[in-house]
Coordinates of C-alpha atoms and ligand atoms in Angstrom, one line a residue:
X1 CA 4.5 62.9 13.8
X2 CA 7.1 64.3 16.0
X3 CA 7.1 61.5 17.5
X4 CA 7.8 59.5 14.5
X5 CA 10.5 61.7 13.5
X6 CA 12.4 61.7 17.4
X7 CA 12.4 57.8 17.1
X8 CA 13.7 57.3 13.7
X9 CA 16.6 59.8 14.4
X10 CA 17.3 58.0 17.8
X11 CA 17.3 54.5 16.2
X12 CA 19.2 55.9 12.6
X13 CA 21.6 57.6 14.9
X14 CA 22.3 54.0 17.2
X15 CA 22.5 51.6 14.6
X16 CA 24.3 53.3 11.6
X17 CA 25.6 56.4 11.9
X18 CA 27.2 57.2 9.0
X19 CA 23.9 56.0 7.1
X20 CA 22.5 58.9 8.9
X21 CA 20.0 60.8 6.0
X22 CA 20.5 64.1 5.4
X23 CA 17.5 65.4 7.4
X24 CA 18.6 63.7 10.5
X25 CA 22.2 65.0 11.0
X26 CA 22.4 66.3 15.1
X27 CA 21.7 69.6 14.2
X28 CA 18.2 68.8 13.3
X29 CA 17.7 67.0 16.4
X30 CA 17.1 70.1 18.8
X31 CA 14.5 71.0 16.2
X32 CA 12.3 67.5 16.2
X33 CA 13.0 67.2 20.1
X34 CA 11.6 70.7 20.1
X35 CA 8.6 69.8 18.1
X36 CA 8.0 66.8 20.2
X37 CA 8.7 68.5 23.6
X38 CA 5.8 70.8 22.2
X39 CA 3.4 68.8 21.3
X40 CA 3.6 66.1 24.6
X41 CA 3.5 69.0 26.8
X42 CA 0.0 70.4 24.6
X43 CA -0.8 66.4 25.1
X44 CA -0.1 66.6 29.0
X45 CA -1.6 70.0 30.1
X46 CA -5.1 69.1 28.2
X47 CA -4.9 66.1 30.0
X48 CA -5.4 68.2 33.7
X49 CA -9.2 67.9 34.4
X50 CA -9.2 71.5 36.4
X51 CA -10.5 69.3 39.1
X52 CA -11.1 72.3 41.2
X53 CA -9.4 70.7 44.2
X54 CA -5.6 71.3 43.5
X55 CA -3.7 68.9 45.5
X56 CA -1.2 69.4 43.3
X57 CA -0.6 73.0 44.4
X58 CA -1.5 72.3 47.8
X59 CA 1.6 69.5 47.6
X60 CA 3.9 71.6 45.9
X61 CA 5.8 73.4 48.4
X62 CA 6.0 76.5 46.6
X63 CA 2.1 76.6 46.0
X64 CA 2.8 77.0 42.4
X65 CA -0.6 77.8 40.5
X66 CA -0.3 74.4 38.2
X67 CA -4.0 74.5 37.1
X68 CA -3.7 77.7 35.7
X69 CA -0.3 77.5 33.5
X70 CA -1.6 74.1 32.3
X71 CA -4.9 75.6 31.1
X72 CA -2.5 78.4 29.4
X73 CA -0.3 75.2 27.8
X74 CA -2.9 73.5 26.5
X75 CA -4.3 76.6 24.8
X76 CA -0.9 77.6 23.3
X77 CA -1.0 80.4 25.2
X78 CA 2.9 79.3 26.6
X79 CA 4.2 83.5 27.8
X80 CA 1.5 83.4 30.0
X81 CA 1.5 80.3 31.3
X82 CA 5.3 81.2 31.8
X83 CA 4.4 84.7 33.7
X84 CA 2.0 82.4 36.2
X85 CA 4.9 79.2 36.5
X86 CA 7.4 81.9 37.7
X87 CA 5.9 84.2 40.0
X88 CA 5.8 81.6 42.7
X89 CA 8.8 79.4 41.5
X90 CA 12.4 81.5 40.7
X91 CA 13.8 78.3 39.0
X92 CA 10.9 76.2 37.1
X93 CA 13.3 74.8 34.8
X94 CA 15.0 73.6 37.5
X95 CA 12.4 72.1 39.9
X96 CA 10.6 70.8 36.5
X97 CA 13.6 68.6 36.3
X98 CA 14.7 67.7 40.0
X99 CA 11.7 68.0 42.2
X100 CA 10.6 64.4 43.3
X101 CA 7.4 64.9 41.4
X102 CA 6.4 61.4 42.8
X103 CA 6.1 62.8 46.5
X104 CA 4.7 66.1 45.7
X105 CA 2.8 67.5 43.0
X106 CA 2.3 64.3 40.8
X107 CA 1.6 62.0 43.5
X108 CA -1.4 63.8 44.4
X109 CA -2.8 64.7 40.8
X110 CA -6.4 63.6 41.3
X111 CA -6.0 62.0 38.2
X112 CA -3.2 59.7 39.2
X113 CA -5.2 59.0 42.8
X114 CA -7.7 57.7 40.4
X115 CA -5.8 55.3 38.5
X116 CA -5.3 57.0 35.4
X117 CA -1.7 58.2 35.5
X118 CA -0.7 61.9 36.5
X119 CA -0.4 64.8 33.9
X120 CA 3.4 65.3 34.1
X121 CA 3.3 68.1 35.7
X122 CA 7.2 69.0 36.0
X123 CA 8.3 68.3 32.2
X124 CA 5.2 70.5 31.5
X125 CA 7.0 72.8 34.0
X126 CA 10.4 72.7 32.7
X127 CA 9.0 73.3 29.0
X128 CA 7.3 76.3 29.7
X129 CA 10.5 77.7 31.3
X130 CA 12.9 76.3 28.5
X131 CA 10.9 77.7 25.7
X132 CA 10.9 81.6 27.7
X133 CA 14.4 81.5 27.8
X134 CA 15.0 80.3 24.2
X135 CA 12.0 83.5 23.4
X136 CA 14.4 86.1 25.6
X137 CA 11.4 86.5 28.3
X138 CA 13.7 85.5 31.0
X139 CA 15.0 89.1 31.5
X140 CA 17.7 90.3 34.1
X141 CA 16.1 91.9 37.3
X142 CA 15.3 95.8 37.0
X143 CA 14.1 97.3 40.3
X144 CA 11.8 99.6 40.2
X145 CA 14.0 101.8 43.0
X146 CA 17.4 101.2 44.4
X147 CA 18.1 100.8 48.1
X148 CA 20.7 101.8 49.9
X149 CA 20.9 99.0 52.0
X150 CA 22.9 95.6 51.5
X151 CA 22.7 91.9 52.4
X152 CA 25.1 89.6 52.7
X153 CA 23.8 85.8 51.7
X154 CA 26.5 83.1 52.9
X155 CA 25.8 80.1 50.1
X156 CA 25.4 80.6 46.9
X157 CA 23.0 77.3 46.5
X158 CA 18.9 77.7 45.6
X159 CA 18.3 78.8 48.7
X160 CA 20.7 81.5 48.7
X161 CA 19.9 82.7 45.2
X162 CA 16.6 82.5 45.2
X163 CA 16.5 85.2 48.0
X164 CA 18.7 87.3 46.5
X165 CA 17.3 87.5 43.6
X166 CA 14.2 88.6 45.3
X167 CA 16.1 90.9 47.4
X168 CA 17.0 92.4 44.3
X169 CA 13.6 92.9 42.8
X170 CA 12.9 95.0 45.8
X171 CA 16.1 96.9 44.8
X172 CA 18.7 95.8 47.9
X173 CA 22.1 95.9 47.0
X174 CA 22.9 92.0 47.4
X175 CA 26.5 90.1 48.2
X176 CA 26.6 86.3 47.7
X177 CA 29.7 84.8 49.4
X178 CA 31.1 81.4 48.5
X179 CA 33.7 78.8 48.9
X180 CA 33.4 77.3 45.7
X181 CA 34.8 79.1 42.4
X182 CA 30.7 78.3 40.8
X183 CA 27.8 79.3 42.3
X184 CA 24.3 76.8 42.2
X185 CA 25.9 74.7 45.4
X186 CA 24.5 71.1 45.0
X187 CA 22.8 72.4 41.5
X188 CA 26.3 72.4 40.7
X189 CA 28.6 70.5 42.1
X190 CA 25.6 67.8 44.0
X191 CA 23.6 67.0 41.6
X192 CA 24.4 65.0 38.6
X193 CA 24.9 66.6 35.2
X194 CA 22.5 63.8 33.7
X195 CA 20.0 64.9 35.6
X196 CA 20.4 68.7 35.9
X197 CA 22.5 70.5 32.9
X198 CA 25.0 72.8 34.2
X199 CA 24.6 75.1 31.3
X200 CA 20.7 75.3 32.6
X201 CA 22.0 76.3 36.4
X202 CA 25.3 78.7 35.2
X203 CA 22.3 80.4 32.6
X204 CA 20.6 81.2 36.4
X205 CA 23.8 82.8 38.1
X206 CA 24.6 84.4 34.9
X207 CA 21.0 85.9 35.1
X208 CA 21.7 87.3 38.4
X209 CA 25.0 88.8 37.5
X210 CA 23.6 90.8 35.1
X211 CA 20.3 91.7 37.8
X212 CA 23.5 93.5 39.4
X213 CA 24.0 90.8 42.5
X214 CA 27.4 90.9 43.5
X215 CA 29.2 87.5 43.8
X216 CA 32.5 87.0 46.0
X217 CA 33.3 83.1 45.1
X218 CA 36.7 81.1 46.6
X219 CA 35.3 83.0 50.0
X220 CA 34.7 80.7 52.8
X221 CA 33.4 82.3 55.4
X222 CA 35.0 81.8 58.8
X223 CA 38.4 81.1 57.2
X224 CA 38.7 83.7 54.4
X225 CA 36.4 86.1 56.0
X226 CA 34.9 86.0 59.8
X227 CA 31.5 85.8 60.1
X228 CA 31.5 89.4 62.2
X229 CA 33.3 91.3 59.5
X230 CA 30.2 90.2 57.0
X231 CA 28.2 91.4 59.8
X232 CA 30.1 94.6 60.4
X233 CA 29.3 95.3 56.1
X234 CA 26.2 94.5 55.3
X235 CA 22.9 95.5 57.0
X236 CA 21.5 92.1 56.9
X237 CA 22.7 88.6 56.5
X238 CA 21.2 85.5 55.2
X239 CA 23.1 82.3 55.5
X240 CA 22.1 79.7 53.1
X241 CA 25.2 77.2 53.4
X242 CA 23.3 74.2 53.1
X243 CA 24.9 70.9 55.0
X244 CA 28.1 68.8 54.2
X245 CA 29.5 67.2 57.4
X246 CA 28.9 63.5 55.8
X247 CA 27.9 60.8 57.6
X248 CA 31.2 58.4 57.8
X249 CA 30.8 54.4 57.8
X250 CA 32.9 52.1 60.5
X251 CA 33.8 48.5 60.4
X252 CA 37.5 47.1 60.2
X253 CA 39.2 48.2 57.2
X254 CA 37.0 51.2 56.4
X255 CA 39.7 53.7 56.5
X256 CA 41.6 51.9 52.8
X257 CA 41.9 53.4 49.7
X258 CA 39.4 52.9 47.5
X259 CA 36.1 53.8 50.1
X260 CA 35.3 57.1 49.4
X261 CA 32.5 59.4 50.0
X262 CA 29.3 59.8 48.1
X263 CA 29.7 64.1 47.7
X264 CA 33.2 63.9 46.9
X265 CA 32.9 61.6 44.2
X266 CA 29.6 63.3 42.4
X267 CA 31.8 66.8 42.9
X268 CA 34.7 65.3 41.1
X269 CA 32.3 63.8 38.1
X270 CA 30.5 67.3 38.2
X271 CA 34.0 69.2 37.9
X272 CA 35.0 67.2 35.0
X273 CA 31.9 67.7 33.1
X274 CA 32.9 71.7 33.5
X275 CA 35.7 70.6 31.6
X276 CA 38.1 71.1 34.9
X277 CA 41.3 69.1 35.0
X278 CA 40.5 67.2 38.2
X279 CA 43.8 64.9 39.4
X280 CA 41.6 62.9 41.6
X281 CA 39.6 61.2 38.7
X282 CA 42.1 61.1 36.3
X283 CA 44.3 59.0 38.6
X284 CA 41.5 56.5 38.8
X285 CA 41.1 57.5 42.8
X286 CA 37.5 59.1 42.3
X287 CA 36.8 57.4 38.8
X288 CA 34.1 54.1 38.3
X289 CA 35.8 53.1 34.8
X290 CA 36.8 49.5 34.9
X291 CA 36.0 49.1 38.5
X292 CA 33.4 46.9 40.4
X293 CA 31.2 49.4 43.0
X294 CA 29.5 49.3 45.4
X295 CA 27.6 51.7 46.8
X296 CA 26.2 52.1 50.5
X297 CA 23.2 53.8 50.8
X298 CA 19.4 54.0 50.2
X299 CA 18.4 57.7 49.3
X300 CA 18.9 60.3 46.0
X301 CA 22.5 60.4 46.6
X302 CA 23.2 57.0 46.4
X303 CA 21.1 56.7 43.5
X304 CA 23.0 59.4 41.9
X305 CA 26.1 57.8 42.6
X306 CA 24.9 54.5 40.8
X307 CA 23.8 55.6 37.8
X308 CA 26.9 57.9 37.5
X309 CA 29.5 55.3 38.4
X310 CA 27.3 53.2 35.2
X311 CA 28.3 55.8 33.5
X312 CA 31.7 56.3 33.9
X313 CA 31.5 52.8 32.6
X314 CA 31.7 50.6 35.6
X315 CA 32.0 47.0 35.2
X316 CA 29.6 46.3 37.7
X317 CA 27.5 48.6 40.1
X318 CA 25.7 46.9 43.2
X319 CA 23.3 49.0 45.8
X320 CA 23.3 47.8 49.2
X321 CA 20.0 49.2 51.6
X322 CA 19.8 47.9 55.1
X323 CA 15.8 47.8 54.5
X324 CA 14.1 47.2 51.5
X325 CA 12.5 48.6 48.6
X326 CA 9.4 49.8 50.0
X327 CA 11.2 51.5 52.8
X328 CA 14.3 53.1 51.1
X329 CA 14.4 57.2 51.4
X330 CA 15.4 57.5 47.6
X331 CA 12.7 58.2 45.1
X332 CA 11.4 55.2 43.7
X333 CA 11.2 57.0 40.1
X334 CA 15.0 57.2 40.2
X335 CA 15.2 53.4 41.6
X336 CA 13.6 51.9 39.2
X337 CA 15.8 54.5 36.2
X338 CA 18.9 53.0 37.8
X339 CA 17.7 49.2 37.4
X340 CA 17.0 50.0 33.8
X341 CA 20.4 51.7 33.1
X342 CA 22.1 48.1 35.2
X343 CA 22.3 48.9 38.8
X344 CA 21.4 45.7 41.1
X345 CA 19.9 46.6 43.8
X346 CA 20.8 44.4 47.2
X347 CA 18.0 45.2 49.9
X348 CA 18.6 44.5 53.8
X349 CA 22.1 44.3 53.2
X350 CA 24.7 46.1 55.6
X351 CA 28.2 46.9 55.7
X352 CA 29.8 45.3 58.8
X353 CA 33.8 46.2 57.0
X354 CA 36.0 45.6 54.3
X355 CA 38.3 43.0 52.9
X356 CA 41.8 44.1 51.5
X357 CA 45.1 45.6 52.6
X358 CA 45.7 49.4 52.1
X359 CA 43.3 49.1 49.3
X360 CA 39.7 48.0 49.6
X361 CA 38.8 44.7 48.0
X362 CA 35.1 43.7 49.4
X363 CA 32.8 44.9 51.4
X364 CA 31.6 42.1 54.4
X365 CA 28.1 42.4 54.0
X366 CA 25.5 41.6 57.0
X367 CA 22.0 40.5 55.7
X368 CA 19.6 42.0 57.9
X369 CA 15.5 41.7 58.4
X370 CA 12.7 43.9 59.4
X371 CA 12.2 43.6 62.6
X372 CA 9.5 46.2 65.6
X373 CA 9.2 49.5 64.3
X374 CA 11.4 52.2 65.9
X375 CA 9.9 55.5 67.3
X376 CA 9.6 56.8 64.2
X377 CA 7.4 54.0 63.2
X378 CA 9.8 52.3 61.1
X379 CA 10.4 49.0 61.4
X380 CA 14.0 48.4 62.7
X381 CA 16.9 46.2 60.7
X382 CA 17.9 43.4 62.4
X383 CA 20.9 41.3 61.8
X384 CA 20.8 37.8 60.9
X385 CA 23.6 35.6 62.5
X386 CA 25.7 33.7 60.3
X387 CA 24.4 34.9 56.7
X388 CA 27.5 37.6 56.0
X389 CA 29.4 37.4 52.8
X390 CA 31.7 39.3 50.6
X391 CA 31.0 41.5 47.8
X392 CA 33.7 42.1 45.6
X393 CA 34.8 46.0 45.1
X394 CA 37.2 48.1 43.8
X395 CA 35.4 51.1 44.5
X396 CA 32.7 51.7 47.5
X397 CA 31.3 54.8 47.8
X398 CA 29.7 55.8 51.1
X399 CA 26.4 57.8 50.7
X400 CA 24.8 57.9 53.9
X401 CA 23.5 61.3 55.0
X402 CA 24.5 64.7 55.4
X403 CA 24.9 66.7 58.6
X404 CA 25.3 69.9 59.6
X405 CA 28.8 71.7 60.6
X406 CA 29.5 73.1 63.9
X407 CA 28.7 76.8 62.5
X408 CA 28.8 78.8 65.9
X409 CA 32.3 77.1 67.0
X410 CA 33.9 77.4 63.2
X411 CA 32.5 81.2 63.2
X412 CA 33.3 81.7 66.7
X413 CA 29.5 82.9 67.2
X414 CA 28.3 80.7 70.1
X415 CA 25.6 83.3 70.1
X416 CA 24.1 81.9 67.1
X417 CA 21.8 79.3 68.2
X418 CA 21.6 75.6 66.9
X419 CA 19.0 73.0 67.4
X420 CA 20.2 69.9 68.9
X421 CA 21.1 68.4 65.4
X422 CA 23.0 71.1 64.9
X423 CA 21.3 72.9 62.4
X424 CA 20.7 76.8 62.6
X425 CA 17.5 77.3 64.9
X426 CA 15.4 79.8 63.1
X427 CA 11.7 81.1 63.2
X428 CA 9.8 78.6 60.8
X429 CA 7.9 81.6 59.2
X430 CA 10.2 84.9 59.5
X431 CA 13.7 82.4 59.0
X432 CA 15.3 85.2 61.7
X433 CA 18.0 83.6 63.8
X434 CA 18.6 84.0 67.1
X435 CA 20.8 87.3 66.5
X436 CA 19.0 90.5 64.9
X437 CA 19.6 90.5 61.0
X438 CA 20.4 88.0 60.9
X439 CA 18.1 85.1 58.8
X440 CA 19.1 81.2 57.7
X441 CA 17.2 79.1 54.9
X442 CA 17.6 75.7 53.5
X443 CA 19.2 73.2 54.5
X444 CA 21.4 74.4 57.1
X445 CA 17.7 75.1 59.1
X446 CA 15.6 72.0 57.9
X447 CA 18.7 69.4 57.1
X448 CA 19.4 67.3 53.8
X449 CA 16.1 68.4 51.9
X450 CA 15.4 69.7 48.4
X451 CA 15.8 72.2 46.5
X452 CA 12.2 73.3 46.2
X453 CA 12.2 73.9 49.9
X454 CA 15.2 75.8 49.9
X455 CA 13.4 78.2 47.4
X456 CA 10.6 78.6 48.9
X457 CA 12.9 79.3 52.8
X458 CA 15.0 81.9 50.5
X459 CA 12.1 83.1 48.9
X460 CA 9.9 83.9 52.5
X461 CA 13.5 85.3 54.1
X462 CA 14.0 88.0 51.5
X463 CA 10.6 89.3 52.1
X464 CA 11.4 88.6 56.2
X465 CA 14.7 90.7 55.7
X466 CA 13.5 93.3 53.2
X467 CA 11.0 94.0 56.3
X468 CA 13.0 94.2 59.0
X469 CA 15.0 96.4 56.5
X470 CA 12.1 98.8 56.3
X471 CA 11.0 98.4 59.8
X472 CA 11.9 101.7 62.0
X473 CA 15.9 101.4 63.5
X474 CA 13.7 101.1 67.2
X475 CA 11.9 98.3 65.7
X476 CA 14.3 96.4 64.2
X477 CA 16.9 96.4 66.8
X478 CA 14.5 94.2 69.1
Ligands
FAD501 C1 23.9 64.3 45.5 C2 22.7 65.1 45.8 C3 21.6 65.0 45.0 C4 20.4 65.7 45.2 N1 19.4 65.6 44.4 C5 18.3 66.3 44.6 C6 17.2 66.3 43.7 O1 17.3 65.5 42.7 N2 16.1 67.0 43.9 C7 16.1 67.8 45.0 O2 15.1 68.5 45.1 N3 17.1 67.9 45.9 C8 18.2 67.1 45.7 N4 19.2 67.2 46.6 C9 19.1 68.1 47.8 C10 19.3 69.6 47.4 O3 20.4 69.6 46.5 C11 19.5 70.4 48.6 O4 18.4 70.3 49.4 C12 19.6 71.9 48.2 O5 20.7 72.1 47.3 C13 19.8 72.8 49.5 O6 20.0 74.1 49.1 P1 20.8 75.1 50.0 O7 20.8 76.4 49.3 O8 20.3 75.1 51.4 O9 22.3 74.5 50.1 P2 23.4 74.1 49.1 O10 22.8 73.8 47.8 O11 24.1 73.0 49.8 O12 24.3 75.3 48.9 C14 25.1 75.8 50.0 C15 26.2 76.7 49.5 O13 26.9 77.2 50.7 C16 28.3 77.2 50.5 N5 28.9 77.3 51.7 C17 28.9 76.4 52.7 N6 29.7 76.8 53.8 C18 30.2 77.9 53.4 C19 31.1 78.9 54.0 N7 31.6 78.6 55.3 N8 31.5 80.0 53.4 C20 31.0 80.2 52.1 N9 30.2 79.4 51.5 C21 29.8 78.3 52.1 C22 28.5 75.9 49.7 O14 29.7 76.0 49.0 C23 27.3 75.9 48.8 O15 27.6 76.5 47.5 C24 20.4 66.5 46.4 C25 21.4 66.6 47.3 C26 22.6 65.9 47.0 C27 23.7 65.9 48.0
SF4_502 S1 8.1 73.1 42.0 FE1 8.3 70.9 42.1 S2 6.5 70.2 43.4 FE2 6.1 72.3 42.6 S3 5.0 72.0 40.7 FE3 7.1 72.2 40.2 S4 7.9 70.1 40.1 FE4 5.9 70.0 41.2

């Protein structure tokens, strides 16, 4: 019946709005999108077979206890089934939305392995949490005792906020420094709002505000503040600062207007959605409307840059992968949304440059094939002579990794030690560093990841910190 009543408002709505009946003005629609959200996620968690062997927990990387708060959705019993989601997870709402369910929990429902199609485990995930906040059980942190001590956490992205708000819990008197004027990182200014609503992230930072965490935003460490004097403050430090150094493309002609990069653009879409006034897109410079793009790239941030220039009302939006489908990085869930929404995906395609004068025209694509596999076991691209050809563009976004900056040289900490692709080395259970008290989670230890895994890093370094906190002065010296 819900259902029913979602459908008929979505299709009144599209084809004659100011038909629309009385009982289906926009109001009502949070109400019949409620009812439905209710009753699929009843539908979904009743489907779960309590198989008994939880891959699905075993392949989340929080370990999140997804039998149990199904059992509780199914039997209505949703604050419970909310207690259980969230004492492993500190965002559901937010991994029930962005987590690549495909690789992790859902791929390895035992009822999907058998052919059957998984229980959607995130959307039941993100229900649960919705509905606690719209019931006021998502409370601000009360600690049970204040500390004296503090921590300093460099990034205010998942990683960085999930440990201090478990720092808090244990009652540590937590500072979150960052260079951006909003806290989330890529929750806020990465990921797209179509896929993550800001109101659902700022809701989060608002939450820890008011658990008493202190934030110091427009801060960027090593220029605003040096590293040492965070050290001199605090008793502990955590840096969380995730990884931005993106990975450029080459070619004759790649340095005209009109090629821009993938993170720039998405922060500039994500800025006007705050409402910000944002020169670079209302020139046109960082803007899809009107233009034919083209984006380079093969994983989530190249799909999130095609189905965001679609919707800033691109004429055209082409894909080009060096590979092909079934080896692209990118989530195949979110491939196959962006052909829906109009992307055209151009597999074993490469960018060898670009056509035009100061401003970029088309992109001179190189048609490649699969050729040995590399060390990795992926088979290599190869190039095949004399099949290039131009693609028209107007726009070409480059979204080809992420790496890591040069944190002991912009600190001026060559004591802090890095791995040798630059990321911070740190102990893959206690997240120390290599100087005392001092911790790193996320991405800036494992690379470009997700967000899951930067909870569960800031998650295990809060309890790493609070105990070298507790730990005698002789003990944690060493
Ligand atoms: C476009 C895009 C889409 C993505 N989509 C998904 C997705 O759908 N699902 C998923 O699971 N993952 C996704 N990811 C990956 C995910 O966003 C990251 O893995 C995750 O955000 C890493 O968290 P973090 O806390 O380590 O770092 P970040 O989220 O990057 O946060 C780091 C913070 O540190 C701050 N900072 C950096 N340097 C300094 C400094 N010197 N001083 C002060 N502050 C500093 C930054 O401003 C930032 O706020 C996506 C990534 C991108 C780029
Ligand atoms: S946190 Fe992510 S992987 Fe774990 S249950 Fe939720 S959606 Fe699945």
């Amino acid at each position: 019946m819900a259902k029913e009543r979602m459908l008929q408002f979505v299709s009144v709505k599209r084809e004659m709005p100011e038909k629309r009946p009385a009982d289906l003005r926009s109001q009502d629609f949070h109400e019949i999108y409620r009812e439905y959200a209710a009753q699929k996620a009843a539908e979904q968690a009743s489907r779960c077979s309590q198989c008994g062997v939880p891959y699905c927990q075993s392949h989340c990387p929080l370990h999140n206890n997804i039998p149990d708060w199904l059992r509780m959705t199914a039997e209505g019993r949703l604050q419970e089934a909310y207690e259980i989601s969230q004492a492993t997870n500190t965002f559901p709402e937010i991994c029930g939305r962005i987590c690549p369910q495909d690789r992790l929990c859902e791929g390895n429902c035992v009822i999907e392995q058998s052919g059957h199609g998984t229980v959607t485990i995130g959307s039941v995930e993100k229900y649960i949490t919705d509905t606690a906040w719209e019931n006021g059980w998502v409370q601000p942190v009360k600690p049970m005792v204040e500390r004296g001590e503090s921590v300093a956490v460099i990034g205010a992205g998942p990683g960085g906020l999930a440990a201090a708000d478990m720092l808090r819990r244990k009652g540590y008197q937590v500072t979150v420094y960052d260079r951006y004027d909003r806290a989330g990182g890529l929750l806020t200014y990465g990921i797209p709002g179509f896929k993550l609503e800001k109101p659902i992230v700022m809701q989060r930072v608002e939450q820890l505000e008011a658990s008493g965490v202190n934030f110091v935003m427009n801060c960027k460490v090593g220029e605003d503040l040096s590293f040492d004097a965070i050290r001199g403050q605090h008793d502990a430090v955590l840096i969380a600062t995730g990884v931005y150094k993106m990975r450029g493309v080459g070619g004759p002609g790649s340095g005209a207007k009109g090629i821009v990069q993938a993170l720039d653009y998405l922060t500039v879409s994500n800025r006007k959605s705050f409402g910000d006034e944002v020169e670079a897109y209302d020139n046109g410079e960082l803007n899809a409307a009107g233009k034919r793009v083209v984006v380079i790239g093969g994983g989530d941030t190249a799909m999130d840059c095609v189905r965001t220039a679609i919707r800033q009302g691109a004429v055209s939006v082409k894909c080009l992968y060096r590979r092909d489908r079934a080896n692209m990085p990118g989530s195949q869930r979110e491939t196959q949304n962006a052909e829906e929404e109009g992307v055209e995906f151009v597999w074993l395609s490469a960018p060898k440059g670009f056509t035009g004068g100061a401003s970029v025209e088309g992109v001179m694509v190189q048609k490649m094939r699969l050729g040995a596999p590399d060390a990795t076991g992926r088979q290599s691209p190869e190039v095949i002579e004399g099949a290039d050809y131009i693609e028209p563009a107007d726009l070409v976004i480059t979204a080809l990794g992420f790496e890591p900056e040069d944190l002991p040289t912009l600190w001026g900490v060559p004591e802090l030690a890095v791995t040798r692709w630059g990321t911070i080395k740190a102990d893959f259970r206690t997240h120390q560093t290599s100087l005392p008290g001092v911790y790193a989670a996320g991405d800036i230890v494992r690379g470009a990841s997700l967000v899951v895994w930067a909870i569960r890093d800031g998650r295990e370094a809060a309890d790493s910190i609070a105990a070298y906190l507790a730990a005698p002065a002789s003990v944690a010296a060493e």
